[in-house]
CSV table of C-alpha atoms in Angstrom, one decimal:
chain,number,residue,atom,x,y,z
T,6,MET,CA,75.0,80.4,87.3
T,7,VAL,CA,76.4,83.7,85.9
T,8,LYS,CA,79.2,83.1,83.5
T,9,THR,CA,82.5,84.8,84.6
T,10,LYS,CA,83.9,87.0,81.9
T,11,GLY,CA,87.6,86.5,81.0
T,12,LYS,CA,89.8,89.3,82.3
T,13,PRO,CA,93.3,89.8,83.7
T,14,PHE,CA,94.2,87.2,86.4
T,15,LEU,CA,96.9,89.5,87.7
T,16,LYS,CA,97.0,93.2,88.8
T,17,TRP,CA,99.5,94.7,86.4
T,18,ALA,CA,101.2,98.2,86.2
T,19,GLY,CA,100.0,99.9,83.1
T,20,GLY,CA,96.9,97.7,82.7
T,21,LYS,CA,94.5,98.9,80.0
T,22,THR,CA,91.2,97.9,81.5
T,23,GLN,CA,89.8,101.4,81.9
T,24,LEU,CA,91.1,102.4,78.4
T,25,LEU,CA,89.5,99.5,76.5
T,26,PRO,CA,86.5,101.4,75.1
T,27,THR,CA,88.7,104.2,73.8
T,28,ILE,CA,91.2,101.7,72.3
T,29,ASP,CA,88.3,99.8,70.7
T,30,SER,CA,87.0,102.9,69.0
T,31,PHE,CA,90.3,103.4,67.3
T,32,LEU,CA,90.6,100.0,65.8
T,33,PRO,CA,90.8,100.0,62.0
T,34,GLU,CA,87.4,100.6,60.4
T,35,ASN,CA,87.6,97.4,58.4
T,36,PHE,CA,88.6,95.3,61.5
T,37,ARG,CA,85.0,94.3,62.2
T,38,ARG,CA,84.3,93.2,58.6
T,39,GLU,CA,87.3,90.9,58.2
T,40,ARG,CA,86.5,87.2,58.4
T,41,GLU,CA,89.9,85.9,59.7
T,42,ILE,CA,92.2,88.1,61.7
T,43,THR,CA,95.6,87.3,63.2
T,44,TYR,CA,96.0,89.2,66.4
T,45,ILE,CA,99.4,89.8,67.9
T,46,GLU,CA,100.5,91.4,71.2
T,47,PRO,CA,104.3,91.5,71.6
T,48,PHE,CA,104.1,92.9,75.2
T,49,VAL,CA,101.1,91.0,76.7
T,50,GLY,CA,101.6,92.0,80.4
T,51,GLY,CA,98.3,91.6,82.3
T,52,GLY,CA,96.4,90.8,79.2
T,53,ALA,CA,93.4,93.2,79.5
T,54,MET,CA,93.4,94.0,75.8
T,55,LEU,CA,93.9,90.3,74.9
T,56,PHE,CA,90.9,89.0,76.9
T,57,PHE,CA,88.7,91.9,75.7
T,58,MET,CA,89.6,91.3,72.0
T,59,LEU,CA,89.1,87.5,72.2
T,60,GLN,CA,85.6,87.9,73.7
T,61,LYS,CA,84.4,90.7,71.5
T,62,TYR,CA,85.8,89.7,68.1
T,63,PRO,CA,85.2,86.1,67.1
T,64,ASN,CA,86.8,86.9,63.7
T,65,ILE,CA,90.2,86.7,65.5
T,66,LYS,CA,91.0,83.2,64.4
T,67,ARG,CA,94.6,83.2,65.6
T,68,ALA,CA,96.3,85.0,68.4
T,69,ILE,CA,99.9,85.3,69.4
T,70,VAL,CA,101.2,86.9,72.6
T,71,ASN,CA,104.7,87.5,73.9
T,72,ASP,CA,106.4,88.8,77.0
T,73,ILE,CA,110.0,89.0,78.1
T,74,ASN,CA,109.0,87.9,81.6
T,75,PRO,CA,109.4,84.1,81.8
T,76,HIS,CA,107.4,83.7,85.0
T,77,LEU,CA,104.5,85.6,83.5
T,78,VAL,CA,104.6,83.5,80.3
T,79,THR,CA,104.7,80.3,82.4
T,80,THR,CA,101.6,81.5,84.3
T,81,TYR,CA,99.7,82.1,81.1
T,82,ARG,CA,100.7,78.7,79.7
T,83,ILE,CA,99.7,76.9,83.0
T,84,ILE,CA,96.3,78.6,83.0
T,85,ARG,CA,95.8,77.6,79.4
T,86,ASP,CA,97.0,74.0,79.7
T,87,GLU,CA,96.6,72.9,83.4
T,88,PRO,CA,93.9,75.1,85.0
T,89,TYR,CA,92.6,72.5,87.4
T,90,THR,CA,96.1,71.6,88.7
T,91,LEU,CA,96.7,75.3,89.2
T,92,ILE,CA,93.4,75.7,91.1
T,93,ASP,CA,94.4,72.9,93.5
T,94,SER,CA,97.7,74.5,94.2
T,95,LEU,CA,96.2,78.0,94.7
T,96,THR,CA,93.5,76.6,96.9
T,97,GLU,CA,96.1,75.1,99.2
T,98,LEU,CA,98.0,78.4,99.4
T,99,GLN,CA,94.9,80.3,100.1
T,100,THR,CA,93.8,77.9,102.9
T,101,LYS,CA,97.3,78.1,104.5
T,102,TYR,CA,97.4,81.9,104.3
T,103,ARG,CA,93.9,82.5,105.7
T,104,GLU,CA,94.6,80.2,108.6
T,105,LEU,CA,97.3,82.7,109.7
T,106,LYS,CA,95.5,85.4,111.8
T,107,GLU,CA,98.5,87.6,112.8
T,108,HIS,CA,100.0,90.1,110.4
T,109,GLU,CA,103.6,89.0,111.1
T,110,GLU,CA,102.6,85.3,110.4
T,111,GLN,CA,101.2,86.3,107.1
T,112,LYS,CA,104.2,88.4,106.2
T,113,SER,CA,106.5,85.5,107.1
T,114,PHE,CA,104.5,83.1,104.9
T,115,TYR,CA,104.7,85.6,102.0
T,116,LEU,CA,108.4,86.1,102.4
T,117,ASP,CA,109.0,82.4,102.5
T,118,ILE,CA,107.0,82.0,99.2
T,119,ARG,CA,109.0,84.9,97.7
T,120,GLN,CA,112.3,83.3,98.7
T,121,ARG,CA,111.2,80.0,97.1
T,122,PHE,CA,110.0,81.7,94.0
T,123,ASN,CA,113.4,83.4,93.6
T,124,ASN,CA,115.7,80.5,94.6
T,125,ALA,CA,114.1,77.1,94.6
T,126,THR,CA,113.7,74.7,91.8
T,127,LEU,CA,110.0,74.7,91.1
T,128,THR,CA,107.6,72.9,88.9
T,129,GLN,CA,105.8,75.1,86.4
T,130,VAL,CA,102.5,74.8,88.4
T,131,GLU,CA,104.3,75.9,91.5
T,132,GLU,CA,105.9,78.8,89.6
T,133,ALA,CA,102.5,80.0,88.3
T,134,SER,CA,100.7,79.6,91.6
T,135,TYR,CA,103.5,81.5,93.5
T,136,MET,CA,103.3,84.2,90.8
T,137,ILE,CA,99.5,84.6,91.4
T,138,PHE,CA,99.8,84.3,95.2
T,139,MET,CA,102.4,87.1,95.4
T,140,ASN,CA,100.5,89.3,93.1
T,141,ARG,CA,97.4,89.0,95.4
T,142,THR,CA,99.4,89.6,98.6
T,143,CYS,CA,102.4,91.9,97.7
T,144,PHE,CA,102.4,95.7,98.0
T,145,ASN,CA,100.0,97.2,95.5
T,146,GLY,CA,100.0,94.1,93.3
T,147,LEU,CA,103.2,95.2,91.7
T,148,TYR,CA,105.7,93.0,89.8
T,149,ARG,CA,109.3,94.2,90.0
T,150,GLU,CA,112.7,92.6,89.8
T,151,ASN,CA,116.1,93.5,91.0
T,152,SER,CA,119.2,93.6,88.8
T,153,LYS,CA,119.6,89.8,89.3
T,154,GLY,CA,116.1,89.0,88.2
T,155,GLY,CA,114.7,88.3,91.7
T,156,PHE,CA,111.2,89.4,92.6
T,157,ASN,CA,111.6,92.0,95.3
T,158,VAL,CA,108.2,93.6,96.1
T,159,PRO,CA,107.5,93.8,99.9
T,160,PHE,CA,104.4,92.3,101.7
T,161,GLY,CA,101.1,94.2,101.1
T,162,LYS,CA,99.1,93.7,104.3
T,163,TYR,CA,96.0,92.1,102.8
T,164,PRO,CA,94.3,90.0,105.5
T,165,ASN,CA,91.8,88.1,103.4
T,166,PRO,CA,92.6,88.3,99.6
T,167,THR,CA,91.1,86.1,97.0
T,168,ILE,CA,94.1,84.0,96.0
T,169,CYS,CA,92.2,81.4,94.0
T,170,ASP,CA,89.5,82.7,91.7
T,171,GLU,CA,88.5,79.4,90.2
T,172,ALA,CA,85.8,80.8,87.9
T,173,LEU,CA,88.2,83.4,86.4
T,174,ILE,CA,91.0,80.8,85.8
T,175,LEU,CA,88.6,78.5,84.0
T,176,SER,CA,87.2,81.3,81.9
T,177,ASP,CA,90.6,82.6,81.0
T,178,SER,CA,91.8,79.1,80.2
T,179,LYS,CA,89.0,78.6,77.7
T,180,LEU,CA,89.9,81.9,75.9
T,181,LEU,CA,93.6,81.0,75.8
T,182,GLN,CA,93.0,77.8,73.9
T,183,LYS,CA,93.4,79.6,70.6
T,184,VAL,CA,96.5,81.6,71.8
T,185,GLU,CA,100.1,80.9,71.1
T,186,ILE,CA,102.2,82.2,74.0
T,187,LEU,CA,105.8,83.2,73.4
T,188,ASN,CA,108.7,84.2,75.8
T,189,GLY,CA,111.4,86.6,74.5
T,190,ASP,CA,112.1,89.7,72.6
T,191,PHE,CA,109.2,91.5,71.0
T,192,SER,CA,110.8,91.2,67.5
T,193,GLN,CA,110.2,87.5,67.3
T,194,THR,CA,106.5,88.1,66.7
T,195,GLN,CA,107.2,89.3,63.2
T,196,GLU,CA,107.4,85.7,61.9
T,197,TYR,CA,103.8,85.2,62.9
T,198,VAL,CA,102.4,87.7,60.4
T,199,ASN,CA,99.7,86.0,58.4
T,200,GLY,CA,97.0,87.5,56.2
T,201,TYR,CA,95.1,90.4,57.9
T,202,THR,CA,97.3,91.0,60.9
T,203,PHE,CA,96.7,93.5,63.7
T,204,PHE,CA,99.4,94.3,66.2
T,205,TYR,CA,98.7,96.0,69.6
T,206,PHE,CA,101.8,97.2,71.4
T,207,ASP,CA,101.8,98.1,75.1
T,208,PRO,CA,105.5,98.3,75.9
T,209,PRO,CA,107.1,99.5,79.2
T,210,TYR,CA,106.2,103.2,79.3
T,211,ARG,CA,108.8,105.9,78.9
T,212,PRO,CA,109.0,107.6,82.4
T,213,LEU,CA,107.5,111.0,82.6
T,214,ASP,CA,110.1,112.2,85.1
T,215,ALA,CA,112.9,110.8,87.2
T,216,THR,CA,110.5,109.6,90.0
T,217,SER,CA,107.9,107.9,87.8
T,218,SER,CA,110.1,105.3,86.1
T,219,PHE,CA,108.5,101.9,85.8
T,220,ASN,CA,110.2,100.8,82.6
T,221,SER,CA,112.2,98.0,84.2
T,222,TYR,CA,109.8,95.7,85.9
T,223,VAL,CA,112.1,92.9,84.8
T,224,LYS,CA,115.9,93.1,84.9
T,225,GLU,CA,116.2,94.1,81.2
T,226,VAL,CA,115.8,97.8,81.1
T,227,PHE,CA,113.5,99.3,78.3
T,228,ASP,CA,115.2,102.6,77.8
T,229,ASP,CA,115.1,105.2,75.0
T,230,ASN,CA,117.3,103.0,72.7
T,231,GLU,CA,114.7,100.3,73.1
T,232,GLN,CA,111.9,102.7,72.3
T,233,ARG,CA,113.7,103.6,69.1
T,234,ARG,CA,114.3,100.0,68.2
T,235,LEU,CA,110.5,99.4,68.7
T,236,LYS,CA,109.7,102.2,66.4
T,237,GLU,CA,111.9,100.7,63.7
T,238,PHE,CA,110.0,97.4,64.2
T,239,PHE,CA,106.7,99.3,64.0
T,240,THR,CA,107.8,100.8,60.7
T,241,ALA,CA,109.0,97.5,59.3
T,242,LEU,CA,105.6,95.9,60.1
T,243,SER,CA,103.8,98.8,58.6
T,244,ASN,CA,105.7,98.3,55.4
T,245,GLU,CA,104.6,94.7,55.4
T,246,GLY,CA,101.0,95.8,55.4
T,247,CYS,CA,100.1,95.1,59.0
T,248,PHE,CA,97.7,97.2,61.0
T,249,GLU,CA,99.2,98.5,64.2
T,250,MET,CA,98.4,100.4,67.4
T,251,LEU,CA,100.8,101.4,70.1
T,252,SER,CA,100.3,102.8,73.6
T,253,ASN,CA,102.8,104.9,75.5
T,254,SER,CA,103.2,107.7,78.0
T,255,ASP,CA,102.7,111.3,76.9
T,256,GLY,CA,105.8,113.2,78.0
T,257,LYS,CA,104.5,116.3,76.4
T,258,GLY,CA,101.5,116.3,78.6
T,259,ARG,CA,103.8,116.7,81.6
T,260,ASN,CA,106.4,118.8,79.9
T,261,GLU,CA,105.6,120.8,76.7
T,262,ALA,CA,109.3,120.5,75.6
T,263,ASP,CA,109.2,116.7,75.7
T,264,THR,CA,108.5,115.8,72.1
T,265,PHE,CA,110.3,112.5,72.1
T,266,PHE,CA,107.4,110.4,70.8
T,267,ASP,CA,106.0,113.2,68.6
T,268,GLU,CA,109.3,113.2,66.7
T,269,LEU,CA,109.9,109.5,66.8
T,270,TYR,CA,106.4,108.7,65.3
T,271,GLN,CA,106.0,111.8,63.2
T,272,ASP,CA,105.2,109.6,60.2
T,273,PHE,CA,102.2,108.0,61.9
T,274,THR,CA,98.9,109.2,63.5
T,275,ILE,CA,99.2,110.2,67.2
T,276,GLU,CA,96.1,110.5,69.4
T,277,ARG,CA,96.2,111.8,73.0
T,278,VAL,CA,93.6,110.1,75.2
T,279,ILE,CA,92.7,110.4,78.9
T,280,ALA,CA,93.9,107.6,81.2
T,281,LYS,CA,93.9,107.0,84.9
T,282,ARG,CA,96.9,105.8,86.7
T,283,CYS,CA,95.9,103.3,89.4
T,284,ILE,CA,99.3,102.0,90.6
T,285,ASN,CA,101.4,104.5,92.4
T,286,ALA,CA,102.9,104.5,95.9
T,287,ASN,CA,101.9,108.1,96.3
T,288,PRO,CA,98.1,108.4,96.2
T,289,THR,CA,98.3,112.0,95.0
T,290,LYS,CA,99.9,110.8,91.8
T,291,ARG,CA,97.0,108.4,91.0
T,292,GLY,CA,94.7,110.2,88.6
T,293,ALA,CA,93.9,111.4,85.1
T,294,LEU,CA,96.7,112.1,82.6
T,295,THR,CA,97.1,111.8,78.9
T,296,GLU,CA,98.6,108.8,77.1
T,297,LEU,CA,99.4,108.3,73.5
T,298,LEU,CA,97.7,106.0,71.0
T,299,ILE,CA,99.8,105.7,67.9
T,300,ARG,CA,98.5,104.0,64.8
T,301,ASN,CA,99.6,103.4,61.2
T,302,TYR,CA,96.2,103.6,59.5
T,303,ALA,CA,93.8,106.4,58.9
T,304,ASN,CA,90.2,105.0,58.9
T,305,CYS,CA,88.7,104.4,62.4
T,306,GLN,CA,85.6,105.3,64.3
T,307,GLY,CA,87.3,107.4,67.0
T,308,VAL,CA,86.0,108.3,70.4
T,309,ASN,CA,82.9,110.1,69.2
T,310,GLY,CA,81.8,107.1,67.1
T,311,THR,CA,82.0,109.0,63.8
T,312,LEU,CA,84.1,107.6,61.0
T,313,PHE,CA,86.9,110.0,60.0
T,314,ASN,CA,89.9,109.9,57.7
T,315,LEU,CA,93.1,111.7,58.9
């Protein structure tokens, strides 16, 4: 049997799967030589970077992830702690959904699950299974909340989706055994700094224009003031001796006059890398664009594999 590699169990806006080789090349030059690394992600999201790092670098002895979305955090914890119970619940949902042959029947089933997710008192296993079910059946695999914190993405018209990927859940569960999973503000991760500590930040991206905003997938908006607060946190951790990398949108790539991040992180190293946007309601806006990788250290391999010192 071919072993299933760990990877994100949810489709997630801003996921880093296709950028992983580039991000990997910009890790600190001494990262691969350290025996014991503490790895911290204050905005874990879909977890592409987390699962990649845990599988590639066994010298990560301790990992801490955080997200402000309580449903997402519950899902991570259930996959880590109760994978078989989750598999049973997802299998039941998958069977019921696939028995419905008409589009309107599937849509009604989806809307009923969404209503229960938002309003009913659920067990944590139900909460996690509904989270995964909706991600596999909603429009474009988005997660979005209204101002009251209710999930509000419409039905996605998928007749036969894989709702229960048993092998993936078990693989992710095994990787998550060494991971502490937090729910709350990104700043709480500072207390977990220990020895050689590497932070990877993937916050809600600053919108490139008025129509591209996706910085409020939960009811708490991550606006420019939050971006500035994150920069102060980034600076404080740098002063503690942590190694850090941060991803964000490149406003200057769309508008030469938009130097928000160039000014905000002027004391750090800023790289512009090519990324591909996969989630957008307008297919013409899915495609290559530049994103920022910001780091607080000089030595790294870089995209051409040659060590350099900036």
